[in-house]
Amino acid sequence: MNKRISFFFATLLVAMGLTVAGFPSSPQAAEPIKIGFFAPLSGFAAQTGKDMLTGLKFYLKEQGGKVAGRDVVLISEDTEAKPAVALTKVRKLVEKDGVHILMGGLMASTGYALQPYVDGKKIPTLYPVMAPDDITQRKRAKWIVRTGWSSSQPSHPFGEYAYKELGLRKIVTLGFDYAFGWEVIGGFQKTFEEAGGKIIQKIWVPVGNRDYAPFLPQVSKDADAVFALLFGAGALQFVKQFEEYGLKDKMKLLGGGTTTDEHVLPSMGDEAIGIMTTLHYSAAIDTAVNKKFTKPYREFAGKSASYYSEALYTGGRWAIEAMKSINGKVEDRDALLAALQKQTLSDVPRGPLKISSYGNPIQNVYIRKVEKVGGELQNSVIKVYPNVTQFWKYDPKEFLKQPVYARDFPPLKP
């Protein structure tokens, strides 16, 4: 057979999808794996979204940007912290860009809004940050895997801690008026009141609010503490005004973890010292694994790691490890979803992480206190609750008989 004929047959075999040895070729092997990222990159919550994106980029850079010989391409979209915009951007990622997996999101309301679309399109999706309780409780999503948390999860141990270990008896809550605020505060109220305390007042503020002058004078003088659930510029301004209105000297300030998260903590002053919060992460966690993350992350990002950056760093690893386990065959959506659901990670910055049968993480919850160390503010860990589930000490079946935490549930007691 001359060279021209040999070349002809070799070309024919390739055109038929066969190698010279007679085995199928893999034309998709060179095609990139597409990750669709969505988060607020503009507006009042822009810093949280930017921290998320930086955390994901940092992980992808660490692992070399490849899975099973395939390049990994990251396509990002700005949701503006608006559920309707998020849905539009996610549709674009799925239907135009053809991403193989979705990950990101900030607002709990966005998390609820996206569920019908995600389940309808059968697109594997990670929620590393969005924490709406019912996604893994009464309205469980099939195609969503949560690597972050449920909103009320860290609040359950903190409510009990506030009564039993801080000795607080009467608390006023103040939070953003939407699902995330309702659920974080609801979880705290439930366990604080069951321990013997009382929430004497609930103050709700518009999402993204930056001026608390209309609200701080409403705080009851009978309160031992205020429990605040805020984030972004709203958290920064609240902490300043809490001191300016003279409340810091009269009562304790507690909060959900986002209130003093590292996305805003470096911009706070001494007015933040002493604030106690709860979350499943702190940049000050004193473990070798966390230090291995925080030091190079600071060099990469030029700032301290936040909960949001750790969430996408860990979420990125969760996704990549799942892809590796199926040899990068992400076009098989059922296989990818199963791989995402089966993952466990014991060596991530926040501590051991696994998924319960309800699809929500089981992980450590940290009680934190803002302290100044080495000239910088940090969320020092003062207590660790290991292996906390979204149901805390409650029987899941009994817990799910109650409504999801809402604006008026639990109600204020007379």
Coordinates of C-alpha atoms in Angstrom, one line a residue:
M1 CA 0.0 0.0 0.0
N2 CA 1.6 3.3 -1.0
K3 CA 1.8 6.3 1.2
R4 CA -1.1 8.1 -0.5
I5 CA -3.5 5.2 0.0
S6 CA -2.4 4.7 3.6
F7 CA -3.1 8.4 4.3
F8 CA -6.5 8.0 2.6
F9 CA -7.5 5.1 4.9
A10 CA -6.2 6.8 8.0
T11 CA -8.3 9.9 7.2
L12 CA -11.3 7.7 6.6
L13 CA -11.0 6.0 10.0
V14 CA -10.8 9.3 11.8
A15 CA -13.8 10.6 9.9
M16 CA -15.7 7.5 11.1
G17 CA -14.8 8.2 14.7
L18 CA -12.2 5.4 14.9
T19 CA -8.5 5.3 15.6
V20 CA -6.1 3.3 13.5
A21 CA -6.2 0.7 16.2
G22 CA -9.9 0.4 15.7
F23 CA -11.1 2.0 18.9
P24 CA -13.5 5.0 19.2
S25 CA -11.8 8.3 19.3
S26 CA -12.8 11.0 21.9
P27 CA -13.5 14.1 20.0
Q28 CA -14.9 15.7 23.2
A29 CA -11.8 15.2 25.1
A30 CA -10.4 18.5 23.9
E31 CA -13.6 20.4 24.5
P32 CA -13.5 22.5 27.7
I33 CA -15.6 21.9 30.8
K34 CA -17.7 25.0 31.4
I35 CA -18.5 26.2 34.8
G36 CA -21.3 28.9 35.0
F37 CA -20.7 31.2 38.0
F38 CA -23.3 33.8 39.0
A39 CA -23.3 36.3 41.9
P40 CA -23.8 40.0 42.6
L41 CA -20.7 41.8 41.1
S42 CA -22.3 45.3 41.3
G43 CA -24.5 47.1 43.7
F44 CA -24.7 47.0 47.5
A45 CA -23.5 43.3 47.7
A46 CA -20.7 43.6 45.1
Q47 CA -17.9 42.9 47.6
T48 CA -19.5 39.6 48.6
G49 CA -19.8 38.5 45.0
K50 CA -16.3 39.6 44.2
D51 CA -15.0 37.6 47.2
M52 CA -16.9 34.5 45.9
L53 CA -15.5 34.9 42.4
T54 CA -11.9 35.4 43.7
G55 CA -12.2 32.3 45.9
L56 CA -13.3 30.1 42.9
K57 CA -10.6 31.6 40.6
F58 CA -8.0 30.9 43.3
Y59 CA -8.9 27.2 43.6
L60 CA -9.0 26.7 39.8
K61 CA -5.6 28.3 39.6
E62 CA -4.3 26.0 42.3
Q63 CA -5.4 22.9 40.5
G64 CA -4.1 24.0 37.2
G65 CA -7.3 24.7 35.3
K66 CA -7.7 21.1 34.0
V67 CA -9.8 18.1 34.8
A68 CA -9.1 14.7 33.2
G69 CA -7.1 16.4 30.5
R70 CA -9.9 18.9 29.7
D71 CA -9.5 22.6 30.2
V72 CA -11.9 24.2 32.7
V73 CA -13.5 27.5 31.5
L74 CA -15.2 29.8 34.0
I75 CA -18.1 32.0 32.7
S76 CA -19.3 34.5 35.2
E77 CA -22.4 36.7 35.3
D78 CA -23.5 39.6 37.5
T79 CA -26.9 39.0 39.2
E80 CA -27.0 42.5 40.9
A81 CA -28.4 40.7 44.0
K82 CA -31.8 40.6 42.3
P83 CA -33.6 37.2 41.9
A84 CA -35.2 38.1 38.6
V85 CA -31.9 39.2 37.1
A86 CA -30.3 36.0 38.5
L87 CA -32.8 33.8 36.7
T88 CA -32.2 35.7 33.4
K89 CA -28.4 35.3 33.8
V90 CA -28.7 31.6 34.7
R91 CA -30.8 30.9 31.7
K92 CA -28.1 32.6 29.5
L93 CA -25.4 30.4 31.1
V94 CA -27.4 27.2 30.5
E95 CA -29.1 27.8 27.2
K96 CA -26.6 30.0 25.4
D97 CA -23.2 29.2 26.9
G98 CA -23.9 25.5 27.4
V99 CA -22.3 25.3 30.9
H100 CA -22.0 21.8 32.4
I101 CA -22.5 22.9 36.0
L102 CA -23.8 26.0 37.8
M103 CA -22.5 27.4 41.0
G104 CA -22.7 30.6 43.0
G105 CA -25.6 32.9 44.1
L106 CA -25.9 35.0 47.2
M107 CA -29.5 35.9 48.2
A108 CA -31.7 33.2 49.8
S109 CA -34.6 34.6 47.8
T110 CA -32.5 33.9 44.7
G111 CA -31.9 30.3 45.9
Y112 CA -35.7 29.7 46.1
A113 CA -36.4 31.5 42.8
L114 CA -33.9 29.3 40.8
Q115 CA -35.0 25.9 42.1
P116 CA -37.8 25.3 39.6
Y117 CA -35.6 26.3 36.7
V118 CA -32.6 24.2 37.8
D119 CA -34.8 21.1 38.5
G120 CA -36.7 21.6 35.2
K121 CA -33.5 21.8 33.2
K122 CA -31.8 19.0 35.1
I123 CA -28.6 21.0 35.4
P124 CA -26.2 20.0 38.2
T125 CA -26.0 23.1 40.5
L126 CA -23.9 23.9 43.6
Y127 CA -25.1 26.4 46.3
P128 CA -21.9 27.2 48.1
V129 CA -23.5 30.4 49.7
M130 CA -27.2 30.5 49.2
A131 CA -28.8 29.2 52.3
P132 CA -32.6 29.1 52.1
D133 CA -33.7 26.5 54.7
D134 CA -36.4 24.8 52.7
I135 CA -34.1 23.8 49.7
T136 CA -32.9 21.0 52.0
Q137 CA -36.0 20.7 54.2
R138 CA -39.7 20.8 53.0
K139 CA -39.1 21.6 49.4
R140 CA -36.0 19.5 48.6
A141 CA -34.3 20.2 45.3
K142 CA -33.2 17.2 43.2
W143 CA -30.5 19.0 41.1
I144 CA -29.1 21.3 43.7
V145 CA -26.3 20.2 46.0
R146 CA -25.6 22.5 48.9
T147 CA -22.0 22.8 50.1
G148 CA -22.6 25.9 52.1
W149 CA -25.3 25.9 54.9
S150 CA -28.9 26.4 55.8
S151 CA -29.6 29.9 57.1
S152 CA -30.7 28.8 60.6
Q153 CA -28.0 26.1 61.0
P154 CA -25.4 28.2 62.9
S155 CA -28.2 30.1 64.8
H156 CA -29.5 27.1 66.6
P157 CA -26.4 26.5 68.8
F158 CA -25.9 30.3 69.2
G159 CA -29.4 30.9 70.7
E160 CA -28.7 28.3 73.3
Y161 CA -25.2 29.6 73.9
A162 CA -26.5 33.2 74.4
Y163 CA -28.8 32.1 77.2
K164 CA -26.7 29.5 78.9
E165 CA -23.2 30.9 78.6
L166 CA -23.6 34.6 78.1
G167 CA -26.4 34.9 80.6
L168 CA -28.7 37.0 78.3
R169 CA -32.4 37.1 78.9
K170 CA -34.0 39.7 76.7
I171 CA -32.9 40.4 73.1
V172 CA -34.0 42.6 70.3
T173 CA -33.4 41.3 66.8
L174 CA -32.7 43.5 63.7
G175 CA -32.2 42.1 60.3
F176 CA -32.7 42.4 56.5
D177 CA -36.4 41.9 55.7
Y178 CA -36.3 38.8 53.4
A179 CA -35.9 35.0 53.7
F180 CA -32.3 34.9 54.8
G181 CA -32.9 37.4 57.6
W182 CA -36.1 35.6 58.7
E183 CA -34.4 32.2 58.8
V184 CA -31.2 33.2 60.6
I185 CA -33.1 35.2 63.2
G186 CA -35.9 32.5 63.4
G187 CA -33.3 29.8 64.3
F188 CA -31.8 32.0 67.0
Q189 CA -35.2 32.9 68.5
K190 CA -36.3 29.2 68.6
T191 CA -33.4 27.9 70.7
F192 CA -32.9 31.1 72.8
E193 CA -36.5 31.0 73.9
E194 CA -36.6 27.3 74.4
A195 CA -33.6 27.8 76.7
G196 CA -35.6 30.3 78.8
G197 CA -34.9 33.7 77.1
K198 CA -37.2 36.0 75.3
I199 CA -37.1 38.0 72.0
I200 CA -38.8 41.2 73.1
Q201 CA -38.8 43.0 69.7
K202 CA -38.1 42.4 66.0
I203 CA -37.0 45.2 63.8
W204 CA -36.9 44.6 60.0
V205 CA -35.0 46.8 57.7
P206 CA -35.0 46.9 53.8
V207 CA -32.4 44.7 52.1
G208 CA -29.3 46.8 51.4
N209 CA -30.3 49.5 53.9
R210 CA -27.3 51.7 54.8
D211 CA -28.8 54.2 57.3
Y212 CA -30.0 52.9 60.6
A213 CA -31.0 56.3 62.1
P214 CA -34.7 55.5 61.7
F215 CA -34.3 52.1 63.4
L216 CA -31.8 52.3 66.3
P217 CA -33.9 54.6 68.4
Q218 CA -36.6 51.9 68.3
V219 CA -34.4 49.5 70.2
S220 CA -36.0 48.7 73.6
K221 CA -34.0 50.0 76.6
D222 CA -35.0 46.8 78.4
A223 CA -32.8 44.6 76.1
D224 CA -29.7 42.8 77.2
A225 CA -28.5 42.6 73.6
V226 CA -29.2 43.1 70.0
F227 CA -28.9 40.2 67.5
A228 CA -28.2 41.7 64.0
L229 CA -28.3 40.0 60.7
L230 CA -26.7 42.1 58.0
F231 CA -24.0 42.0 55.4
G232 CA -22.1 44.2 52.9
A233 CA -22.2 48.0 53.3
G234 CA -25.2 47.6 55.5
A235 CA -23.3 45.7 58.2
L236 CA -20.4 48.2 58.1
Q237 CA -22.7 51.2 58.6
F238 CA -24.8 49.5 61.3
V239 CA -21.8 48.7 63.5
K240 CA -20.6 52.3 63.3
Q241 CA -24.1 53.7 64.1
F242 CA -24.7 51.2 66.9
E243 CA -21.7 52.9 68.8
E244 CA -22.7 56.4 67.7
Y245 CA -26.1 56.0 69.2
G246 CA -24.6 55.0 72.5
L247 CA -25.9 51.4 72.4
K248 CA -22.5 49.7 72.6
D249 CA -22.1 50.8 76.2
K250 CA -25.6 49.7 77.2
M251 CA -26.0 46.2 75.7
K252 CA -24.1 43.4 73.9
L253 CA -24.1 43.2 70.1
L254 CA -24.5 39.7 68.7
G255 CA -25.2 38.7 65.1
G256 CA -25.3 36.2 62.3
G257 CA -21.8 35.5 60.9
T258 CA -22.2 37.8 57.9
T259 CA -22.5 40.8 60.1
T260 CA -18.7 40.8 60.9
D261 CA -17.5 38.6 58.1
E262 CA -14.1 39.3 56.7
H263 CA -15.6 40.9 53.6
V264 CA -16.4 44.0 55.8
L265 CA -14.4 43.4 59.0
P266 CA -11.1 45.0 57.7
S267 CA -13.1 48.2 57.0
M268 CA -14.5 48.4 60.5
G269 CA -12.8 50.2 63.4
D270 CA -12.6 49.5 67.1
E271 CA -16.4 49.9 67.3
A272 CA -16.5 46.2 66.2
I273 CA -14.4 44.9 69.1
G274 CA -16.4 42.5 71.3
I275 CA -19.2 41.7 68.8
M276 CA -20.1 38.0 68.9
T277 CA -21.3 36.1 65.9
T278 CA -21.8 32.5 64.7
L279 CA -20.9 30.9 61.4
H280 CA -19.3 27.7 60.0
Y281 CA -16.1 29.6 59.0
S282 CA -13.6 32.2 60.3
A283 CA -10.3 33.3 58.7
A284 CA -8.9 32.9 62.3
I285 CA -9.6 29.2 62.6
D286 CA -6.3 27.9 64.1
T287 CA -5.7 24.8 62.0
A288 CA -2.9 23.9 59.5
V289 CA -5.5 23.4 56.7
N290 CA -7.0 26.9 57.2
K291 CA -3.6 28.5 57.4
K292 CA -2.5 26.8 54.2
F293 CA -5.5 28.5 52.6
T294 CA -5.5 31.9 54.2
K295 CA -1.8 32.9 53.6
P296 CA -1.6 32.2 49.9
Y297 CA -5.1 33.5 49.4
R298 CA -4.1 36.9 50.9
E299 CA -1.2 37.0 48.5
F300 CA -3.4 36.1 45.6
A301 CA -6.3 38.5 46.4
G302 CA -4.5 41.2 48.3
K303 CA -6.9 40.9 51.2
S304 CA -8.0 38.5 54.0
A305 CA -10.1 35.4 53.1
S306 CA -13.8 35.8 53.9
Y307 CA -16.5 33.3 54.4
Y308 CA -17.6 34.0 50.8
S309 CA -14.2 33.3 49.4
E310 CA -13.8 30.1 51.4
A311 CA -17.2 29.0 50.3
L312 CA -16.3 29.1 46.6
Y313 CA -12.8 27.8 47.2
T314 CA -14.3 24.8 48.9
G315 CA -17.2 24.6 46.5
G316 CA -14.8 24.7 43.6
R317 CA -12.9 21.8 45.0
W318 CA -16.1 19.9 45.7
A319 CA -17.0 20.3 42.0
I320 CA -13.6 19.4 40.6
E321 CA -13.2 16.3 42.8
A322 CA -16.6 15.1 41.6
M323 CA -15.6 15.7 38.0
K324 CA -12.4 13.7 38.5
S325 CA -14.3 10.8 39.9
I326 CA -16.2 10.4 36.6
N327 CA -13.1 11.0 34.6
G328 CA -14.3 14.4 33.4
K329 CA -17.4 13.1 31.6
V330 CA -19.5 16.0 32.7
E331 CA -21.9 15.6 29.7
D332 CA -23.5 12.7 31.7
R333 CA -25.5 15.0 34.0
D334 CA -26.9 12.1 36.1
A335 CA -23.4 10.8 36.8
L336 CA -22.1 14.3 37.7
L337 CA -25.0 14.9 40.0
A338 CA -24.5 11.5 41.7
A339 CA -20.7 12.3 42.1
L340 CA -21.5 15.7 43.6
Q341 CA -23.9 14.1 46.1
K342 CA -21.4 11.5 47.2
Q343 CA -18.4 13.8 48.0
T344 CA -16.9 14.2 51.4
L345 CA -14.0 16.4 52.3
S346 CA -12.1 16.2 55.6
D347 CA -9.4 18.7 54.9
V348 CA -11.0 22.0 53.9
P349 CA -10.4 25.4 55.6
R350 CA -13.7 25.4 57.6
G351 CA -13.2 21.8 58.9
P352 CA -14.7 18.4 57.9
L353 CA -17.6 18.6 55.5
K354 CA -20.1 16.0 54.4
I355 CA -23.6 16.0 53.1
S356 CA -26.6 14.6 55.0
S357 CA -29.4 12.5 53.6
Y358 CA -31.4 15.7 53.3
G359 CA -28.7 17.3 51.1
N360 CA -27.3 19.8 53.6
P361 CA -23.8 20.0 55.0
I362 CA -22.9 18.5 58.4
Q363 CA -20.1 20.7 59.7
N364 CA -18.6 22.6 62.5
V365 CA -20.2 25.8 63.8
Y366 CA -18.0 28.4 65.4
I367 CA -18.9 31.0 68.1
R368 CA -16.7 34.0 67.3
K369 CA -15.7 37.2 69.0
V370 CA -14.2 40.2 67.2
E371 CA -10.8 40.9 68.7
K372 CA -7.8 43.0 67.6
V373 CA -4.7 40.8 67.1
G374 CA -1.5 42.1 65.6
G375 CA -3.2 45.4 64.8
E376 CA -6.0 43.7 62.8
L377 CA -9.5 42.8 63.6
Q378 CA -10.4 39.1 63.5
N379 CA -13.2 36.8 64.3
S380 CA -11.5 34.8 67.1
V381 CA -13.0 31.4 67.7
I382 CA -14.1 31.0 71.3
K383 CA -16.2 27.8 71.0
V384 CA -16.6 25.0 68.5
Y385 CA -19.8 22.9 68.0
P386 CA -18.7 19.9 65.9
N387 CA -20.8 18.1 63.3
V388 CA -23.8 20.4 63.4
T389 CA -26.8 19.4 61.2
Q390 CA -29.5 21.8 60.0
F391 CA -31.8 20.2 62.6
W392 CA -29.6 20.8 65.6
K393 CA -30.8 18.5 68.4
Y394 CA -34.3 18.1 67.0
D395 CA -35.8 15.0 65.4
P396 CA -36.0 15.9 61.7
K397 CA -39.5 14.6 61.2
E398 CA -40.8 16.6 64.2
F399 CA -38.8 19.7 63.2
L400 CA -40.3 19.6 59.7
K401 CA -43.8 19.7 61.1
Q402 CA -43.3 23.4 62.0
P403 CA -43.4 26.0 59.2
V404 CA -40.2 27.3 57.7
Y405 CA -38.9 30.3 59.7
A406 CA -40.6 33.4 58.4
R407 CA -41.1 37.1 59.2
D408 CA -43.6 36.3 61.9
F409 CA -42.5 32.7 62.8
P410 CA -41.7 32.1 65.5
P411 CA -44.0 34.9 66.7
L412 CA -43.2 37.3 69.5
K413 CA -44.5 36.1 72.8
P414 CA -46.8 38.4 74.8

